[in-house]
Amino acid sequence: MKKARFELEIDSKVENLPVIANFVDEVLERFGADPASVYRVQLAVDEACTNAIRHAYQGRDDASIHLRLWTDPDAIVVELEDHGRPADAARIAPREISLPTQTELKPGGLGVQFIRQAFDDVVYHSEPHGGNRLTMRLRRPPHRTLSAETVDEE
């Protein structure tokens, strides 16, 4: 069985986020993902790319982000890689949200929580001398598996 795999390498510019969102949308539709999953994954990938631009590359727009999407028999896998400043794994944690009202909620720090809620499995890996890899898996219900047959290859 042939594994379906799609890749995009793009400059680390905030203005490229819509291009990334369109890429994710097209690939997930080819994979047969439902619209709600497509939307959640698009938002999570947008957040992950924004974090790479802001934190790993510290706003530099002369670097690249490498995005890969593929299917396993039971999941859609999304992998994001940068070659920026290594992330401190101890600091990559969801923020506590226990405030009485949303008006007290301060911006920032919710991306990790959102990514973890959008995917079933999330793994961060940082290289000590630079670079980060974020691998996110969205499991499919057992009654429907994903394979290359799900994707119309052109």
PDB file of C-alpha atoms in Angstrom:
ATOM      1  CA  MET A   1       0.000   0.000   0.000  1.00  0.00           C
ATOM      2  CA  LYS A   2       1.417   3.361  -1.075  1.00  0.00           C
ATOM      3  CA  LYS A   3       1.486   6.065   1.613  1.00  0.00           C
ATOM      4  CA  ALA A   4       0.088   9.467   0.580  1.00  0.00           C
ATOM      5  CA  ARG A   5       2.500  12.272   1.504  1.00  0.00           C
ATOM      6  CA  PHE A   6       2.518  16.003   0.771  1.00  0.00           C
ATOM      7  CA  GLU A   7       5.209  18.578   1.593  1.00  0.00           C
ATOM      8  CA  LEU A   8       5.507  22.354   1.563  1.00  0.00           C
ATOM      9  CA  GLU A   9       8.625  24.392   2.264  1.00  0.00           C
ATOM     10  CA  ILE A  10       7.906  28.090   2.628  1.00  0.00           C
ATOM     11  CA  ASP A  11       9.596  31.274   3.857  1.00  0.00           C
ATOM     12  CA  SER A  12       9.025  32.134   7.514  1.00  0.00           C
ATOM     13  CA  LYS A  13       6.844  35.153   6.778  1.00  0.00           C
ATOM     14  CA  VAL A  14       3.581  35.874   8.571  1.00  0.00           C
ATOM     15  CA  GLU A  15       2.051  36.814   5.226  1.00  0.00           C
ATOM     16  CA  ASN A  16       2.573  33.184   4.106  1.00  0.00           C
ATOM     17  CA  LEU A  17       0.151  31.861   6.747  1.00  0.00           C
ATOM     18  CA  PRO A  18      -2.827  31.941   4.316  1.00  0.00           C
ATOM     19  CA  VAL A  19      -0.792  29.918   1.788  1.00  0.00           C
ATOM     20  CA  ILE A  20      -0.093  27.339   4.497  1.00  0.00           C
ATOM     21  CA  ALA A  21      -3.790  27.263   5.470  1.00  0.00           C
ATOM     22  CA  ASN A  22      -4.797  26.648   1.833  1.00  0.00           C
ATOM     23  CA  PHE A  23      -2.216  23.863   1.535  1.00  0.00           C
ATOM     24  CA  VAL A  24      -3.518  22.170   4.700  1.00  0.00           C
ATOM     25  CA  ASP A  25      -7.117  22.556   3.490  1.00  0.00           C
ATOM     26  CA  GLU A  26      -6.407  20.980   0.092  1.00  0.00           C
ATOM     27  CA  VAL A  27      -4.415  18.072   1.499  1.00  0.00           C
ATOM     28  CA  LEU A  28      -6.886  17.253   4.275  1.00  0.00           C
ATOM     29  CA  GLU A  29      -9.769  17.317   1.808  1.00  0.00           C
ATOM     30  CA  ARG A  30      -7.841  14.849  -0.375  1.00  0.00           C
ATOM     31  CA  PHE A  31      -7.362  12.712   2.726  1.00  0.00           C
ATOM     32  CA  GLY A  32     -11.131  12.703   3.268  1.00  0.00           C
ATOM     33  CA  ALA A  33     -11.089  14.643   6.547  1.00  0.00           C
ATOM     34  CA  ASP A  34     -14.400  16.085   7.703  1.00  0.00           C
ATOM     35  CA  PRO A  35     -14.828  19.898   7.594  1.00  0.00           C
ATOM     36  CA  ALA A  36     -14.652  20.300  11.391  1.00  0.00           C
ATOM     37  CA  SER A  37     -11.320  18.439  11.508  1.00  0.00           C
ATOM     38  CA  VAL A  38      -9.982  20.476   8.589  1.00  0.00           C
ATOM     39  CA  TYR A  39     -10.831  23.703  10.405  1.00  0.00           C
ATOM     40  CA  ARG A  40      -9.284  22.569  13.729  1.00  0.00           C
ATOM     41  CA  VAL A  41      -6.114  21.352  12.034  1.00  0.00           C
ATOM     42  CA  GLN A  42      -5.797  24.568   9.982  1.00  0.00           C
ATOM     43  CA  LEU A  43      -6.020  26.683  13.129  1.00  0.00           C
ATOM     44  CA  ALA A  44      -3.543  24.505  15.029  1.00  0.00           C
ATOM     45  CA  VAL A  45      -1.039  24.518  12.138  1.00  0.00           C
ATOM     46  CA  ASP A  46      -1.446  28.299  11.843  1.00  0.00           C
ATOM     47  CA  GLU A  47      -0.663  28.622  15.549  1.00  0.00           C
ATOM     48  CA  ALA A  48       2.342  26.284  15.294  1.00  0.00           C
ATOM     49  CA  CYS A  49       3.735  28.190  12.296  1.00  0.00           C
ATOM     50  CA  THR A  50       3.191  31.511  14.053  1.00  0.00           C
ATOM     51  CA  ASN A  51       5.083  30.155  17.073  1.00  0.00           C
ATOM     52  CA  ALA A  52       7.962  29.037  14.830  1.00  0.00           C
ATOM     53  CA  ILE A  53       8.147  32.497  13.244  1.00  0.00           C
ATOM     54  CA  ARG A  54       7.882  34.387  16.546  1.00  0.00           C
ATOM     55  CA  HIS A  55       9.900  32.164  18.870  1.00  0.00           C
ATOM     56  CA  ALA A  56      12.241  29.883  16.895  1.00  0.00           C
ATOM     57  CA  TYR A  57      13.111  32.487  14.263  1.00  0.00           C
ATOM     58  CA  GLN A  58      12.433  35.503  16.510  1.00  0.00           C
ATOM     59  CA  GLY A  59      10.558  37.253  13.694  1.00  0.00           C
ATOM     60  CA  ARG A  60      13.180  36.621  11.003  1.00  0.00           C
ATOM     61  CA  ASP A  61      11.548  36.172   7.611  1.00  0.00           C
ATOM     62  CA  ASP A  62      14.616  34.850   5.775  1.00  0.00           C
ATOM     63  CA  ALA A  63      14.321  31.293   7.102  1.00  0.00           C
ATOM     64  CA  SER A  64      12.018  28.439   6.120  1.00  0.00           C
ATOM     65  CA  ILE A  65       9.273  26.301   7.572  1.00  0.00           C
ATOM     66  CA  HIS A  66       8.899  22.740   6.322  1.00  0.00           C
ATOM     67  CA  LEU A  67       5.422  21.232   6.574  1.00  0.00           C
ATOM     68  CA  ARG A  68       4.665  17.564   5.855  1.00  0.00           C
ATOM     69  CA  LEU A  69       1.291  15.820   5.899  1.00  0.00           C
ATOM     70  CA  TRP A  70       0.769  12.114   5.425  1.00  0.00           C
ATOM     71  CA  THR A  71      -1.619   9.346   6.290  1.00  0.00           C
ATOM     72  CA  ASP A  72      -1.141   6.262   8.355  1.00  0.00           C
ATOM     73  CA  PRO A  73      -3.878   3.626   8.243  1.00  0.00           C
ATOM     74  CA  ASP A  74      -5.450   5.108  11.387  1.00  0.00           C
ATOM     75  CA  ALA A  75      -4.374   8.760  11.389  1.00  0.00           C
ATOM     76  CA  ILE A  76      -3.502  11.955   9.604  1.00  0.00           C
ATOM     77  CA  VAL A  77      -0.008  13.078  10.598  1.00  0.00           C
ATOM     78  CA  VAL A  78       1.155  16.689  10.384  1.00  0.00           C
ATOM     79  CA  GLU A  79       4.811  17.512  10.946  1.00  0.00           C
ATOM     80  CA  LEU A  80       6.244  21.008  11.158  1.00  0.00           C
ATOM     81  CA  GLU A  81       9.988  21.610  11.149  1.00  0.00           C
ATOM     82  CA  ASP A  82      12.081  24.742  11.530  1.00  0.00           C
ATOM     83  CA  HIS A  83      15.803  25.369  11.865  1.00  0.00           C
ATOM     84  CA  GLY A  84      15.525  28.127  14.432  1.00  0.00           C
ATOM     85  CA  ARG A  85      16.322  28.506  18.106  1.00  0.00           C
ATOM     86  CA  PRO A  86      15.587  25.265  19.990  1.00  0.00           C
ATOM     87  CA  ALA A  87      12.454  25.334  22.102  1.00  0.00           C
ATOM     88  CA  ASP A  88      12.743  24.612  25.805  1.00  0.00           C
ATOM     89  CA  ALA A  89      10.560  21.511  26.216  1.00  0.00           C
ATOM     90  CA  ALA A  90       9.971  22.322  29.874  1.00  0.00           C
ATOM     91  CA  ARG A  91       8.369  25.623  28.859  1.00  0.00           C
ATOM     92  CA  ILE A  92       6.080  24.092  26.220  1.00  0.00           C
ATOM     93  CA  ALA A  93       3.035  23.506  28.353  1.00  0.00           C
ATOM     94  CA  PRO A  94      -0.606  24.507  28.166  1.00  0.00           C
ATOM     95  CA  ARG A  95      -1.479  27.604  30.141  1.00  0.00           C
ATOM     96  CA  GLU A  96      -3.797  27.299  33.133  1.00  0.00           C
ATOM     97  CA  ILE A  97      -7.202  28.836  32.409  1.00  0.00           C
ATOM     98  CA  SER A  98      -9.011  29.149  35.698  1.00  0.00           C
ATOM     99  CA  LEU A  99     -10.060  32.768  35.591  1.00  0.00           C
ATOM    100  CA  PRO A 100     -13.571  33.783  36.676  1.00  0.00           C
ATOM    101  CA  THR A 101     -14.301  35.745  33.490  1.00  0.00           C
ATOM    102  CA  GLN A 102     -12.907  35.905  29.982  1.00  0.00           C
ATOM    103  CA  THR A 103     -12.277  39.624  30.394  1.00  0.00           C
ATOM    104  CA  GLU A 104      -9.430  38.696  32.734  1.00  0.00           C
ATOM    105  CA  LEU A 105      -7.869  36.341  30.185  1.00  0.00           C
ATOM    106  CA  LYS A 106      -4.632  37.820  28.858  1.00  0.00           C
ATOM    107  CA  PRO A 107      -3.543  37.212  25.256  1.00  0.00           C
ATOM    108  CA  GLY A 108      -0.759  34.787  24.420  1.00  0.00           C
ATOM    109  CA  GLY A 109       0.258  31.382  25.639  1.00  0.00           C
ATOM    110  CA  LEU A 110      -2.873  29.562  24.509  1.00  0.00           C
ATOM    111  CA  GLY A 111      -1.438  28.138  21.282  1.00  0.00           C
ATOM    112  CA  VAL A 112       0.056  25.045  22.895  1.00  0.00           C
ATOM    113  CA  GLN A 113      -3.227  24.273  24.585  1.00  0.00           C
ATOM    114  CA  PHE A 114      -5.123  24.734  21.339  1.00  0.00           C
ATOM    115  CA  ILE A 115      -2.702  22.475  19.433  1.00  0.00           C
ATOM    116  CA  ARG A 116      -3.036  19.755  22.086  1.00  0.00           C
ATOM    117  CA  GLN A 117      -6.842  19.984  21.912  1.00  0.00           C
ATOM    118  CA  ALA A 118      -6.898  19.818  18.100  1.00  0.00           C
ATOM    119  CA  PHE A 119      -4.765  16.651  17.870  1.00  0.00           C
ATOM    120  CA  ASP A 120      -4.779  13.300  19.629  1.00  0.00           C
ATOM    121  CA  ASP A 121      -0.992  13.052  19.922  1.00  0.00           C
ATOM    122  CA  VAL A 122       1.523  15.911  19.983  1.00  0.00           C
ATOM    123  CA  VAL A 123       5.298  15.420  20.209  1.00  0.00           C
ATOM    124  CA  TYR A 124       7.886  18.237  20.347  1.00  0.00           C
ATOM    125  CA  HIS A 125      11.512  17.534  19.529  1.00  0.00           C
ATOM    126  CA  SER A 126      14.295  20.131  19.637  1.00  0.00           C
ATOM    127  CA  GLU A 127      17.849  19.783  18.448  1.00  0.00           C
ATOM    128  CA  PRO A 128      20.389  21.289  20.891  1.00  0.00           C
ATOM    129  CA  HIS A 129      22.215  23.160  18.105  1.00  0.00           C
ATOM    130  CA  GLY A 130      19.061  24.525  16.465  1.00  0.00           C
ATOM    131  CA  GLY A 131      15.855  23.303  14.970  1.00  0.00           C
ATOM    132  CA  ASN A 132      12.524  22.002  16.167  1.00  0.00           C
ATOM    133  CA  ARG A 133      10.120  19.352  14.975  1.00  0.00           C
ATOM    134  CA  LEU A 134       6.471  19.204  15.984  1.00  0.00           C
ATOM    135  CA  THR A 135       4.632  16.006  15.074  1.00  0.00           C
ATOM    136  CA  MET A 136       0.858  15.961  15.495  1.00  0.00           C
ATOM    137  CA  ARG A 137      -1.444  12.983  14.906  1.00  0.00           C
ATOM    138  CA  LEU A 138      -5.184  13.138  14.362  1.00  0.00           C
ATOM    139  CA  ARG A 139      -6.604   9.646  14.821  1.00  0.00           C
ATOM    140  CA  ARG A 140      -9.532   8.590  12.685  1.00  0.00           C
ATOM    141  CA  PRO A 141     -12.533   6.621  13.938  1.00  0.00           C
ATOM    142  CA  PRO A 142     -11.964   2.843  13.732  1.00  0.00           C
ATOM    143  CA  HIS A 143     -14.725   2.379  11.138  1.00  0.00           C
ATOM    144  CA  ARG A 144     -12.843   4.511   8.596  1.00  0.00           C
ATOM    145  CA  THR A 145      -9.183   4.148   7.765  1.00  0.00           C
ATOM    146  CA  LEU A 146      -7.075   6.443   5.645  1.00  0.00           C
ATOM    147  CA  SER A 147      -4.818   5.196   2.939  1.00  0.00           C
ATOM    148  CA  ALA A 148      -3.448   6.227  -0.432  1.00  0.00           C
ATOM    149  CA  GLU A 149      -6.661   4.872  -1.972  1.00  0.00           C
ATOM    150  CA  THR A 150      -8.506   7.715  -0.204  1.00  0.00           C
ATOM    151  CA  VAL A 151      -6.421  10.228  -2.156  1.00  0.00           C
ATOM    152  CA  ASP A 152      -6.881  10.878  -5.867  1.00  0.00           C
ATOM    153  CA  GLU A 153      -3.313  10.911  -7.126  1.00  0.00           C
ATOM    154  CA  GLU A 154      -2.771  12.975 -10.242  1.00  0.00           C
TER     155      GLU A 154
END
